[in-house]
PDB file of C-alpha atoms in Angstrom:
ATOM      1  CA  UNK D  62      -0.217   0.062   0.243  1.00 68.00           C
ATOM      2  CA  UNK D  63       0.778   3.424  -1.095  1.00 86.00           C
ATOM      3  CA  UNK D  64       3.288   4.577   2.355  1.00 89.00           C
ATOM      4  CA  UNK D  65       0.777   8.347   2.260  1.00 91.00           C
ATOM      5  CA  UNK D  66      -2.200   6.285   1.586  1.00 93.00           C
ATOM      6  CA  UNK D  67      -0.535   3.841   5.330  1.00 94.00           C
ATOM      7  CA  UNK D  68      -0.482   7.264   7.311  1.00 95.00           C
ATOM      8  CA  UNK D  69      -3.654   8.830   6.518  1.00 96.00           C
ATOM      9  CA  UNK D  70      -5.449   5.616   7.388  1.00 95.00           C
ATOM     10  CA  UNK D  71      -3.317   5.347  10.581  1.00 96.00           C
ATOM     11  CA  UNK D  72      -4.566   9.096  11.378  1.00 97.00           C
ATOM     12  CA  UNK D  73      -7.543   9.028  11.051  1.00 97.00           C
ATOM     13  CA  UNK D  74      -7.778   5.993  12.916  1.00 97.00           C
ATOM     14  CA  UNK D  75      -6.593   7.809  15.290  1.00 97.00           C
ATOM     15  CA  UNK D  76      -9.429  10.759  14.910  1.00 97.00           C
ATOM     16  CA  UNK D  77     -12.020   7.609  14.924  1.00 96.00           C
ATOM     17  CA  UNK D  78     -10.900   6.650  18.896  1.00 97.00           C
ATOM     18  CA  UNK D  79     -10.495  10.641  19.453  1.00 97.00           C
ATOM     19  CA  UNK D  80     -14.791  10.603  18.384  1.00 95.00           C
ATOM     20  CA  UNK D  81     -15.367   7.268  20.307  1.00 94.00           C
ATOM     21  CA  UNK D  82     -13.844   8.641  23.967  1.00 95.00           C
ATOM     22  CA  UNK D  83     -15.709  12.452  22.580  1.00 94.00           C
ATOM     23  CA  UNK D  84     -12.327  13.971  23.111  1.00 96.00           C
ATOM     24  CA  UNK D  85     -13.816  16.687  20.374  1.00 95.00           C
ATOM     25  CA  UNK D  86     -10.273  19.306  20.801  1.00 95.00           C
ATOM     26  CA  UNK D  87      -8.261  16.055  19.659  1.00 97.00           C
ATOM     27  CA  UNK D  88     -10.167  15.140  17.132  1.00 97.00           C
ATOM     28  CA  UNK D  89     -10.441  19.145  15.888  1.00 96.00           C
ATOM     29  CA  UNK D  90      -6.506  18.455  16.047  1.00 97.00           C
ATOM     30  CA  UNK D  91      -6.322  15.104  13.611  1.00 97.00           C
ATOM     31  CA  UNK D  92      -8.836  16.498  11.519  1.00 97.00           C
ATOM     32  CA  UNK D  93      -6.982  19.040  10.328  1.00 96.00           C
ATOM     33  CA  UNK D  94      -4.037  17.061   9.739  1.00 97.00           C
ATOM     34  CA  UNK D  95      -6.032  14.430   7.976  1.00 97.00           C
ATOM     35  CA  UNK D  96      -6.988  17.173   5.575  1.00 96.00           C
ATOM     36  CA  UNK D  97      -3.215  18.838   4.813  1.00 96.00           C
ATOM     37  CA  UNK D  98      -2.180  14.584   4.016  1.00 96.00           C
ATOM     38  CA  UNK D  99      -5.065  14.527   2.267  1.00 95.00           C
ATOM     39  CA  UNK D 100      -4.070  17.495  -0.155  1.00 94.00           C
ATOM     40  CA  UNK D 101      -1.182  14.729  -1.670  1.00 93.00           C
ATOM     41  CA  UNK D 102      -3.330  12.687  -3.467  1.00 94.00           C
ATOM     42  CA  UNK D 103      -4.220  13.595  -6.955  1.00 92.00           C
ATOM     43  CA  UNK D 104      -6.737  11.279  -7.179  1.00 93.00           C
ATOM     44  CA  UNK D 105      -9.397  13.404  -4.848  1.00 94.00           C
ATOM     45  CA  UNK D 106     -11.533  16.412  -6.668  1.00 91.00           C
ATOM     46  CA  UNK D 107     -11.198  18.107  -8.468  1.00 89.00           C
ATOM     47  CA  UNK D 108      -8.333  16.471 -10.341  1.00 88.00           C
ATOM     48  CA  UNK D 109      -9.932  13.093 -10.139  1.00 90.00           C
ATOM     49  CA  UNK D 110      -6.424  11.801 -11.906  1.00 91.00           C
ATOM     50  CA  UNK D 111      -6.156   8.079 -12.104  1.00 90.00           C
ATOM     51  CA  UNK D 112      -3.848   6.343 -10.184  1.00 90.00           C
ATOM     52  CA  UNK D 113      -3.553   2.883  -8.644  1.00 91.00           C
ATOM     53  CA  UNK D 114      -4.940   3.671  -5.624  1.00 92.00           C
ATOM     54  CA  UNK D 115      -7.413   6.204  -6.434  1.00 93.00           C
ATOM     55  CA  UNK D 116     -10.602   4.095  -5.242  1.00 95.00           C
ATOM     56  CA  UNK D 117      -9.040   3.783  -1.650  1.00 95.00           C
ATOM     57  CA  UNK D 118      -8.130   7.273  -1.441  1.00 95.00           C
ATOM     58  CA  UNK D 119     -11.854   8.082  -2.613  1.00 96.00           C
ATOM     59  CA  UNK D 120     -13.465   5.733  -0.453  1.00 96.00           C
ATOM     60  CA  UNK D 121     -10.830   7.224   2.896  1.00 96.00           C
ATOM     61  CA  UNK D 122     -11.256  11.050   1.751  1.00 97.00           C
ATOM     62  CA  UNK D 123     -15.093  10.866   1.550  1.00 97.00           C
ATOM     63  CA  UNK D 124     -15.092   9.132   5.226  1.00 97.00           C
ATOM     64  CA  UNK D 125     -12.749  11.525   6.901  1.00 97.00           C
ATOM     65  CA  UNK D 126     -15.106  14.709   5.165  1.00 97.00           C
ATOM     66  CA  UNK D 127     -18.146  12.539   6.600  1.00 97.00           C
ATOM     67  CA  UNK D 128     -16.419  12.575  10.010  1.00 97.00           C
ATOM     68  CA  UNK D 129     -15.772  16.042   9.892  1.00 97.00           C
ATOM     69  CA  UNK D 130     -19.582  17.019   9.146  1.00 97.00           C
ATOM     70  CA  UNK D 131     -19.915  15.258  11.523  1.00 96.00           C
ATOM     71  CA  UNK D 132     -18.006  16.752  14.289  1.00 97.00           C
ATOM     72  CA  UNK D 133     -18.621  20.120  13.155  1.00 97.00           C
ATOM     73  CA  UNK D 134     -22.776  19.543  14.196  1.00 96.00           C
ATOM     74  CA  UNK D 135     -21.207  17.839  18.079  1.00 95.00           C
ATOM     75  CA  UNK D 136     -19.087  20.903  18.134  1.00 96.00           C
ATOM     76  CA  UNK D 137     -22.072  23.200  17.035  1.00 95.00           C
ATOM     77  CA  UNK D 138     -20.112  25.063  14.639  1.00 96.00           C
ATOM     78  CA  UNK D 139     -21.759  25.507  11.674  1.00 95.00           C
ATOM     79  CA  UNK D 140     -19.445  27.906   9.927  1.00 96.00           C
ATOM     80  CA  UNK D 141     -17.254  24.362   9.831  1.00 96.00           C
ATOM     81  CA  UNK D 142     -20.458  22.452   8.903  1.00 97.00           C
ATOM     82  CA  UNK D 143     -21.313  24.749   5.764  1.00 96.00           C
ATOM     83  CA  UNK D 144     -16.706  24.395   4.940  1.00 96.00           C
ATOM     84  CA  UNK D 145     -16.947  20.635   5.322  1.00 97.00           C
ATOM     85  CA  UNK D 146     -19.798  20.065   3.308  1.00 97.00           C
ATOM     86  CA  UNK D 147     -19.085  21.716   0.369  1.00 96.00           C
ATOM     87  CA  UNK D 148     -15.527  20.080   0.522  1.00 96.00           C
ATOM     88  CA  UNK D 149     -17.883  16.498   1.033  1.00 96.00           C
ATOM     89  CA  UNK D 150     -20.565  17.339  -1.589  1.00 96.00           C
ATOM     90  CA  UNK D 151     -17.958  16.146  -4.891  1.00 95.00           C
ATOM     91  CA  UNK D 152     -17.598  12.871  -2.930  1.00 96.00           C
ATOM     92  CA  UNK D 153     -21.680  11.949  -3.707  1.00 94.00           C
ATOM     93  CA  UNK D 154     -22.069  13.746  -6.919  1.00 92.00           C
ATOM     94  CA  UNK D 155     -19.193  13.008  -9.153  1.00 92.00           C
ATOM     95  CA  UNK D 156     -17.880   9.795  -7.886  1.00 91.00           C
ATOM     96  CA  UNK D 157     -20.836   7.851  -9.180  1.00 86.00           C
ATOM     97  CA  UNK D 158     -19.116   4.521 -10.391  1.00 86.00           C
ATOM     98  CA  UNK D 159     -15.681   5.085  -9.215  1.00 91.00           C
ATOM     99  CA  UNK D 160     -16.388   4.479  -5.421  1.00 94.00           C
ATOM    100  CA  UNK D 161     -19.336   2.593  -4.081  1.00 94.00           C
ATOM    101  CA  UNK D 162     -22.274   4.340  -2.447  1.00 93.00           C
ATOM    102  CA  UNK D 163     -21.893   5.985   1.418  1.00 95.00           C
ATOM    103  CA  UNK D 164     -24.812   4.834   3.929  1.00 95.00           C
ATOM    104  CA  UNK D 165     -24.135   7.872   5.249  1.00 96.00           C
ATOM    105  CA  UNK D 166     -25.062  10.184   1.995  1.00 96.00           C
ATOM    106  CA  UNK D 167     -28.551  10.551   2.765  1.00 96.00           C
ATOM    107  CA  UNK D 168     -28.484  11.555   6.787  1.00 96.00           C
ATOM    108  CA  UNK D 169     -25.781  14.034   5.656  1.00 97.00           C
ATOM    109  CA  UNK D 170     -27.701  15.490   2.862  1.00 96.00           C
ATOM    110  CA  UNK D 171     -30.729  15.198   5.025  1.00 96.00           C
ATOM    111  CA  UNK D 172     -28.381  17.130   7.588  1.00 96.00           C
ATOM    112  CA  UNK D 173     -27.331  19.873   5.463  1.00 96.00           C
ATOM    113  CA  UNK D 174     -31.299  20.778   4.107  1.00 96.00           C
ATOM    114  CA  UNK D 175     -32.031  21.369   8.141  1.00 95.00           C
ATOM    115  CA  UNK D 176     -29.267  23.431   8.734  1.00 95.00           C
ATOM    116  CA  UNK D 177     -30.563  25.706   5.454  1.00 94.00           C
ATOM    117  CA  UNK D 178     -34.224  25.636   6.883  1.00 92.00           C
ATOM    118  CA  UNK D 179     -32.473  26.727  10.106  1.00 90.00           C
ATOM    119  CA  UNK D 180     -30.466  29.897   8.758  1.00 90.00           C
ATOM    120  CA  UNK D 181     -33.375  30.604   6.446  1.00 86.00           C
ATOM    121  CA  UNK D 182     -31.977  30.035   3.465  1.00 92.00           C
ATOM    122  CA  UNK D 183     -35.477  29.024   1.608  1.00 92.00           C
ATOM    123  CA  UNK D 184     -33.763  29.093  -2.105  1.00 94.00           C
ATOM    124  CA  UNK D 185     -30.678  27.325  -1.181  1.00 96.00           C
ATOM    125  CA  UNK D 186     -33.040  24.629   0.278  1.00 95.00           C
ATOM    126  CA  UNK D 187     -35.159  24.188  -2.616  1.00 95.00           C
ATOM    127  CA  UNK D 188     -31.376  24.452  -5.050  1.00 95.00           C
ATOM    128  CA  UNK D 189     -29.664  21.504  -3.272  1.00 95.00           C
ATOM    129  CA  UNK D 190     -33.208  19.420  -3.016  1.00 94.00           C
ATOM    130  CA  UNK D 191     -33.334  20.087  -7.258  1.00 94.00           C
ATOM    131  CA  UNK D 192     -29.980  18.831  -7.338  1.00 92.00           C
ATOM    132  CA  UNK D 193     -30.847  15.101  -5.606  1.00 93.00           C
ATOM    133  CA  UNK D 194     -32.430  12.195  -7.823  1.00 90.00           C
ATOM    134  CA  UNK D 195     -36.255  11.547  -7.549  1.00 89.00           C
ATOM    135  CA  UNK D 196     -35.596   8.335  -5.186  1.00 90.00           C
ATOM    136  CA  UNK D 197     -33.756  10.337  -2.507  1.00 91.00           C
ATOM    137  CA  UNK D 198     -37.094  11.867  -1.768  1.00 91.00           C
ATOM    138  CA  UNK D 199     -38.136   8.723  -0.759  1.00 93.00           C
ATOM    139  CA  UNK D 200     -35.430   8.703   1.777  1.00 94.00           C
ATOM    140  CA  UNK D 201     -36.951   9.258   5.649  1.00 94.00           C
ATOM    141  CA  UNK D 202     -33.263  11.882   6.325  1.00 94.00           C
ATOM    142  CA  UNK D 203     -34.760  13.782   3.137  1.00 95.00           C
ATOM    143  CA  UNK D 204     -38.643  13.526   3.538  1.00 94.00           C
ATOM    144  CA  UNK D 205     -37.902  14.391   7.380  1.00 93.00           C
ATOM    145  CA  UNK D 206     -36.002  17.913   6.026  1.00 94.00           C
ATOM    146  CA  UNK D 207     -39.284  18.409   3.432  1.00 95.00           C
ATOM    147  CA  UNK D 208     -41.421  18.232   5.523  1.00 93.00           C
ATOM    148  CA  UNK D 209     -40.248  20.150   8.150  1.00 92.00           C
ATOM    149  CA  UNK D 210     -40.111  22.688   5.116  1.00 92.00           C
ATOM    150  CA  UNK D 211     -43.359  22.610   4.540  1.00 92.00           C
ATOM    151  CA  UNK D 212     -44.809  22.943   7.990  1.00 90.00           C
ATOM    152  CA  UNK D 213     -42.680  25.643   8.477  1.00 86.00           C
ATOM    153  CA  UNK D 214     -43.919  27.677   5.554  1.00 87.00           C
ATOM    154  CA  UNK D 215     -47.354  26.668   6.194  1.00 87.00           C
ATOM    155  CA  UNK D 216     -47.057  27.949   9.557  1.00 83.00           C
ATOM    156  CA  UNK D 217     -47.972  24.553  11.258  1.00 86.00           C
ATOM    157  CA  UNK D 218     -45.593  25.306  14.091  1.00 83.00           C
ATOM    158  CA  UNK D 219     -46.934  22.619  16.575  1.00 83.00           C
ATOM    159  CA  UNK D 220     -45.803  19.867  14.005  1.00 87.00           C
ATOM    160  CA  UNK D 221     -42.085  21.371  13.865  1.00 86.00           C
ATOM    161  CA  UNK D 222     -41.905  21.452  17.535  1.00 83.00           C
ATOM    162  CA  UNK D 223     -43.189  17.786  17.810  1.00 84.00           C
ATOM    163  CA  UNK D 224     -40.683  16.404  14.780  1.00 87.00           C
ATOM    164  CA  UNK D 225     -38.161  16.838  17.652  1.00 80.00           C
ATOM    165  CA  UNK D 226     -39.484  13.653  19.258  1.00 82.00           C
ATOM    166  CA  UNK D 227     -38.767  11.596  15.899  1.00 84.00           C
ATOM    167  CA  UNK D 228     -35.690  12.646  13.438  1.00 89.00           C
ATOM    168  CA  UNK D 229     -34.549  10.138  11.749  1.00 90.00           C
ATOM    169  CA  UNK D 230     -30.798  10.417  12.515  1.00 89.00           C
ATOM    170  CA  UNK D 231     -28.751  11.377  15.998  1.00 89.00           C
ATOM    171  CA  UNK D 232     -26.801  14.389  14.269  1.00 91.00           C
ATOM    172  CA  UNK D 233     -30.478  15.992  13.472  1.00 93.00           C
ATOM    173  CA  UNK D 234     -30.760  16.713  17.089  1.00 93.00           C
ATOM    174  CA  UNK D 235     -29.032  19.941  17.651  1.00 94.00           C
ATOM    175  CA  UNK D 236     -30.181  21.713  14.369  1.00 93.00           C
ATOM    176  CA  UNK D 237     -33.950  20.251  15.296  1.00 92.00           C
ATOM    177  CA  UNK D 238     -33.099  22.371  18.666  1.00 90.00           C
ATOM    178  CA  UNK D 239     -31.913  25.800  16.579  1.00 90.00           C
ATOM    179  CA  UNK D 240     -35.324  25.481  14.511  1.00 89.00           C
ATOM    180  CA  UNK D 241     -37.657  24.508  17.511  1.00 87.00           C
ATOM    181  CA  UNK D 242     -36.334  28.240  19.124  1.00 87.00           C
ATOM    182  CA  UNK D 243     -36.369  29.972  15.397  1.00 84.00           C
ATOM    183  CA  UNK D 244     -40.366  28.618  16.072  1.00 86.00           C
ATOM    184  CA  UNK D 245     -40.855  29.675  19.541  1.00 87.00           C
ATOM    185  CA  UNK D 246     -39.447  33.646  18.748  1.00 87.00           C
ATOM    186  CA  UNK D 247     -41.816  33.498  15.880  1.00 84.00           C
ATOM    187  CA  UNK D 248     -44.850  32.333  18.279  1.00 87.00           C
ATOM    188  CA  UNK D 249     -43.158  34.871  20.758  1.00 89.00           C
ATOM    189  CA  UNK D 250     -43.310  37.788  18.247  1.00 87.00           C
ATOM    190  CA  UNK D 251     -47.017  37.050  17.048  1.00 87.00           C
ATOM    191  CA  UNK D 252     -48.349  36.843  20.491  1.00 89.00           C
ATOM    192  CA  UNK D 253     -46.894  40.023  21.584  1.00 88.00           C
ATOM    193  CA  UNK D 254     -48.536  42.201  18.943  1.00 88.00           C
ATOM    194  CA  UNK D 255     -52.503  39.620  19.783  1.00 88.00           C
ATOM    195  CA  UNK D 256     -52.382  39.894  23.583  1.00 90.00           C
ATOM    196  CA  UNK D 257     -51.501  41.685  26.380  1.00 90.00           C
ATOM    197  CA  UNK D 258     -50.801  38.759  28.996  1.00 90.00           C
ATOM    198  CA  UNK D 259     -51.879  34.746  28.471  1.00 92.00           C
ATOM    199  CA  UNK D 260     -52.453  32.201  31.742  1.00 93.00           C
ATOM    200  CA  UNK D 261     -49.186  30.456  32.218  1.00 92.00           C
ATOM    201  CA  UNK D 262     -50.766  26.998  31.211  1.00 92.00           C
ATOM    202  CA  UNK D 263     -52.234  28.876  28.324  1.00 92.00           C
ATOM    203  CA  UNK D 264     -49.128  30.338  27.213  1.00 91.00           C
ATOM    204  CA  UNK D 265     -47.444  26.453  28.374  1.00 91.00           C
ATOM    205  CA  UNK D 266     -49.529  24.809  25.432  1.00 88.00           C
ATOM    206  CA  UNK D 267     -49.137  27.348  22.667  1.00 87.00           C
ATOM    207  CA  UNK D 268     -45.345  27.391  23.151  1.00 88.00           C
ATOM    208  CA  UNK D 269     -45.333  23.262  23.579  1.00 85.00           C
ATOM    209  CA  UNK D 270     -43.583  23.498  27.047  1.00 88.00           C
ATOM    210  CA  UNK D 271     -44.069  20.085  29.034  1.00 86.00           C
ATOM    211  CA  UNK D 272     -44.192  21.932  32.540  1.00 91.00           C
ATOM    212  CA  UNK D 273     -44.068  25.640  34.081  1.00 90.00           C
ATOM    213  CA  UNK D 274     -40.454  25.615  34.346  1.00 91.00           C
ATOM    214  CA  UNK D 275     -39.347  25.405  30.677  1.00 91.00           C
ATOM    215  CA  UNK D 276     -41.638  27.722  29.998  1.00 91.00           C
ATOM    216  CA  UNK D 277     -40.102  30.213  32.999  1.00 92.00           C
ATOM    217  CA  UNK D 278     -36.554  29.414  31.644  1.00 92.00           C
ATOM    218  CA  UNK D 279     -37.672  30.513  27.976  1.00 91.00           C
ATOM    219  CA  UNK D 280     -39.243  33.711  29.699  1.00 92.00           C
ATOM    220  CA  UNK D 281     -35.881  34.512  31.389  1.00 92.00           C
ATOM    221  CA  UNK D 282     -33.404  33.912  28.568  1.00 90.00           C
ATOM    222  CA  UNK D 283     -34.828  34.893  25.477  1.00 90.00           C
ATOM    223  CA  UNK D 284     -37.742  37.666  26.916  1.00 91.00           C
ATOM    224  CA  UNK D 285     -36.439  38.796  30.035  1.00 90.00           C
ATOM    225  CA  UNK D 286     -39.000  41.702  29.581  1.00 91.00           C
ATOM    226  CA  UNK D 287     -41.893  39.836  30.286  1.00 92.00           C
ATOM    227  CA  UNK D 288     -43.704  39.753  33.505  1.00 91.00           C
ATOM    228  CA  UNK D 289     -45.036  36.943  34.824  1.00 91.00           C
ATOM    229  CA  UNK D 290     -46.818  37.281  38.568  1.00 90.00           C
ATOM    230  CA  UNK D 291     -50.498  36.333  39.448  1.00 90.00           C
ATOM    231  CA  UNK D 292     -50.424  32.588  37.405  1.00 91.00           C
ATOM    232  CA  UNK D 293     -49.899  35.304  33.780  1.00 92.00           C
ATOM    233  CA  UNK D 294     -47.763  35.600  31.830  1.00 93.00           C
ATOM    234  CA  UNK D 295     -47.705  39.598  30.819  1.00 93.00           C
ATOM    235  CA  UNK D 296     -46.228  40.740  27.654  1.00 89.00           C
ATOM    236  CA  UNK D 297     -44.324  43.833  26.522  1.00 72.00           C
ATOM    237  CA  UNK D 298     -46.467  46.241  24.951  1.00 58.00           C
ATOM    238  CA  UNK D 299     -46.023  46.321  21.156  1.00 49.00           C
ATOM    239  CA  UNK D 300     -45.082  50.266  20.692  1.00 45.00           C
ATOM    240  CA  UNK D 301     -47.102  52.457  18.738  1.00 46.00           C
ATOM    241  CA  UNK D 302     -46.520  52.716  15.279  1.00 45.00           C
ATOM    242  CA  UNK D 303     -45.621  56.022  14.216  1.00 48.00           C
ATOM    243  CA  UNK D 304     -49.274  58.125  12.639  1.00 55.00           C
ATOM    244  CA  UNK D 305     -49.378  57.994   8.928  1.00 56.00           C
ATOM    245  CA  UNK D 306     -48.434  61.015   7.112  1.00 61.00           C
ATOM    246  CA  UNK D 307     -51.683  62.594   5.451  1.00 65.00           C
ATOM    247  CA  UNK D 308     -50.718  62.869   1.402  1.00 65.00           C
ATOM    248  CA  UNK D 309     -52.007  65.930   0.143  1.00 72.00           C
ATOM    249  CA  UNK D 310     -54.557  64.331  -2.473  1.00 70.00           C
ATOM    250  CA  UNK D 311     -55.727  67.631  -4.318  1.00 73.00           C
ATOM    251  CA  UNK D 312     -52.164  68.701  -5.380  1.00 76.00           C
ATOM    252  CA  UNK D 313     -51.701  65.071  -6.836  1.00 72.00           C
ATOM    253  CA  UNK D 314     -54.494  64.383  -8.635  1.00 73.00           C
ATOM    254  CA  UNK D 315     -54.071  68.100 -10.567  1.00 77.00           C
ATOM    255  CA  UNK D 316     -49.963  67.465 -11.205  1.00 77.00           C
ATOM    256  CA  UNK D 317     -51.279  64.062 -12.367  1.00 76.00           C
ATOM    257  CA  UNK D 318     -53.279  65.341 -14.925  1.00 72.00           C
ATOM    258  CA  UNK D 319     -51.226  67.830 -15.732  1.00 75.00           C
ATOM    259  CA  UNK D 320     -48.767  64.847 -16.334  1.00 72.00           C
ATOM    260  CA  UNK D 321     -51.629  63.238 -18.476  1.00 72.00           C
ATOM    261  CA  UNK D 322     -52.525  66.736 -20.386  1.00 73.00           C
ATOM    262  CA  UNK D 323     -48.332  66.619 -21.211  1.00 72.00           C
ATOM    263  CA  UNK D 324     -48.222  63.221 -22.877  1.00 69.00           C
ATOM    264  CA  UNK D 325     -51.183  63.978 -25.212  1.00 66.00           C
ATOM    265  CA  UNK D 326     -49.112  66.223 -26.719  1.00 68.00           C
ATOM    266  CA  UNK D 327     -46.538  64.551 -27.104  1.00 65.00           C
ATOM    267  CA  UNK D 328     -48.352  61.938 -28.489  1.00 53.00           C
TER     268      UNK D 328
END
């Protein structure tokens, strides 16, 4: 076996051992070293040169970047996720027929769709969705993201929040928690405009919290300006909108008619 490939394989084994014991700092350090070593393989994107070890190199590199994406989720680093996914994507799109498909492909593609939804990048969400083959839409991970987007666009926030309990992959929990926070912030904004106050039981039901403590913790962390007293949640008064300026109707009509007469003369 190529000495460079042996070095990468051994270092990757150390990475997986650190990952198994949840030593994220060591994982991040080893991952940086692995990425540098991968640049020495001419068979990898974008070159795709045909070499004797091309299949092994491509498969190993894809496995490394898949672990990198999952590691970024564990470290709650969305920027790293985007970088690592961009490096991984060519292995899914451009290596068909060269290496066998990865069992982690659809879970990670679905995870990326979920990230775009959380970041409210809906146009990119649909662009990524259109790049997938028709059979991918039948995969549970992809369907999960698509159904979430539909529920979110329809304003069916209860379906979005309950979907947290049925994630198709353990890595989805981080983004689902972020999405749940986004949904509750939307509900909070509507509640402030629609109500002066709500009983704690009604607020708990509206925000879909299972206990009073969860509701109070959310209020303390996200909306400390709300008052909780006498068994109710009192919302901050929405600032009165600025009065609309009156449009001087008569002068505008006169001016418009003048333009019309001038237009007739030009024609």
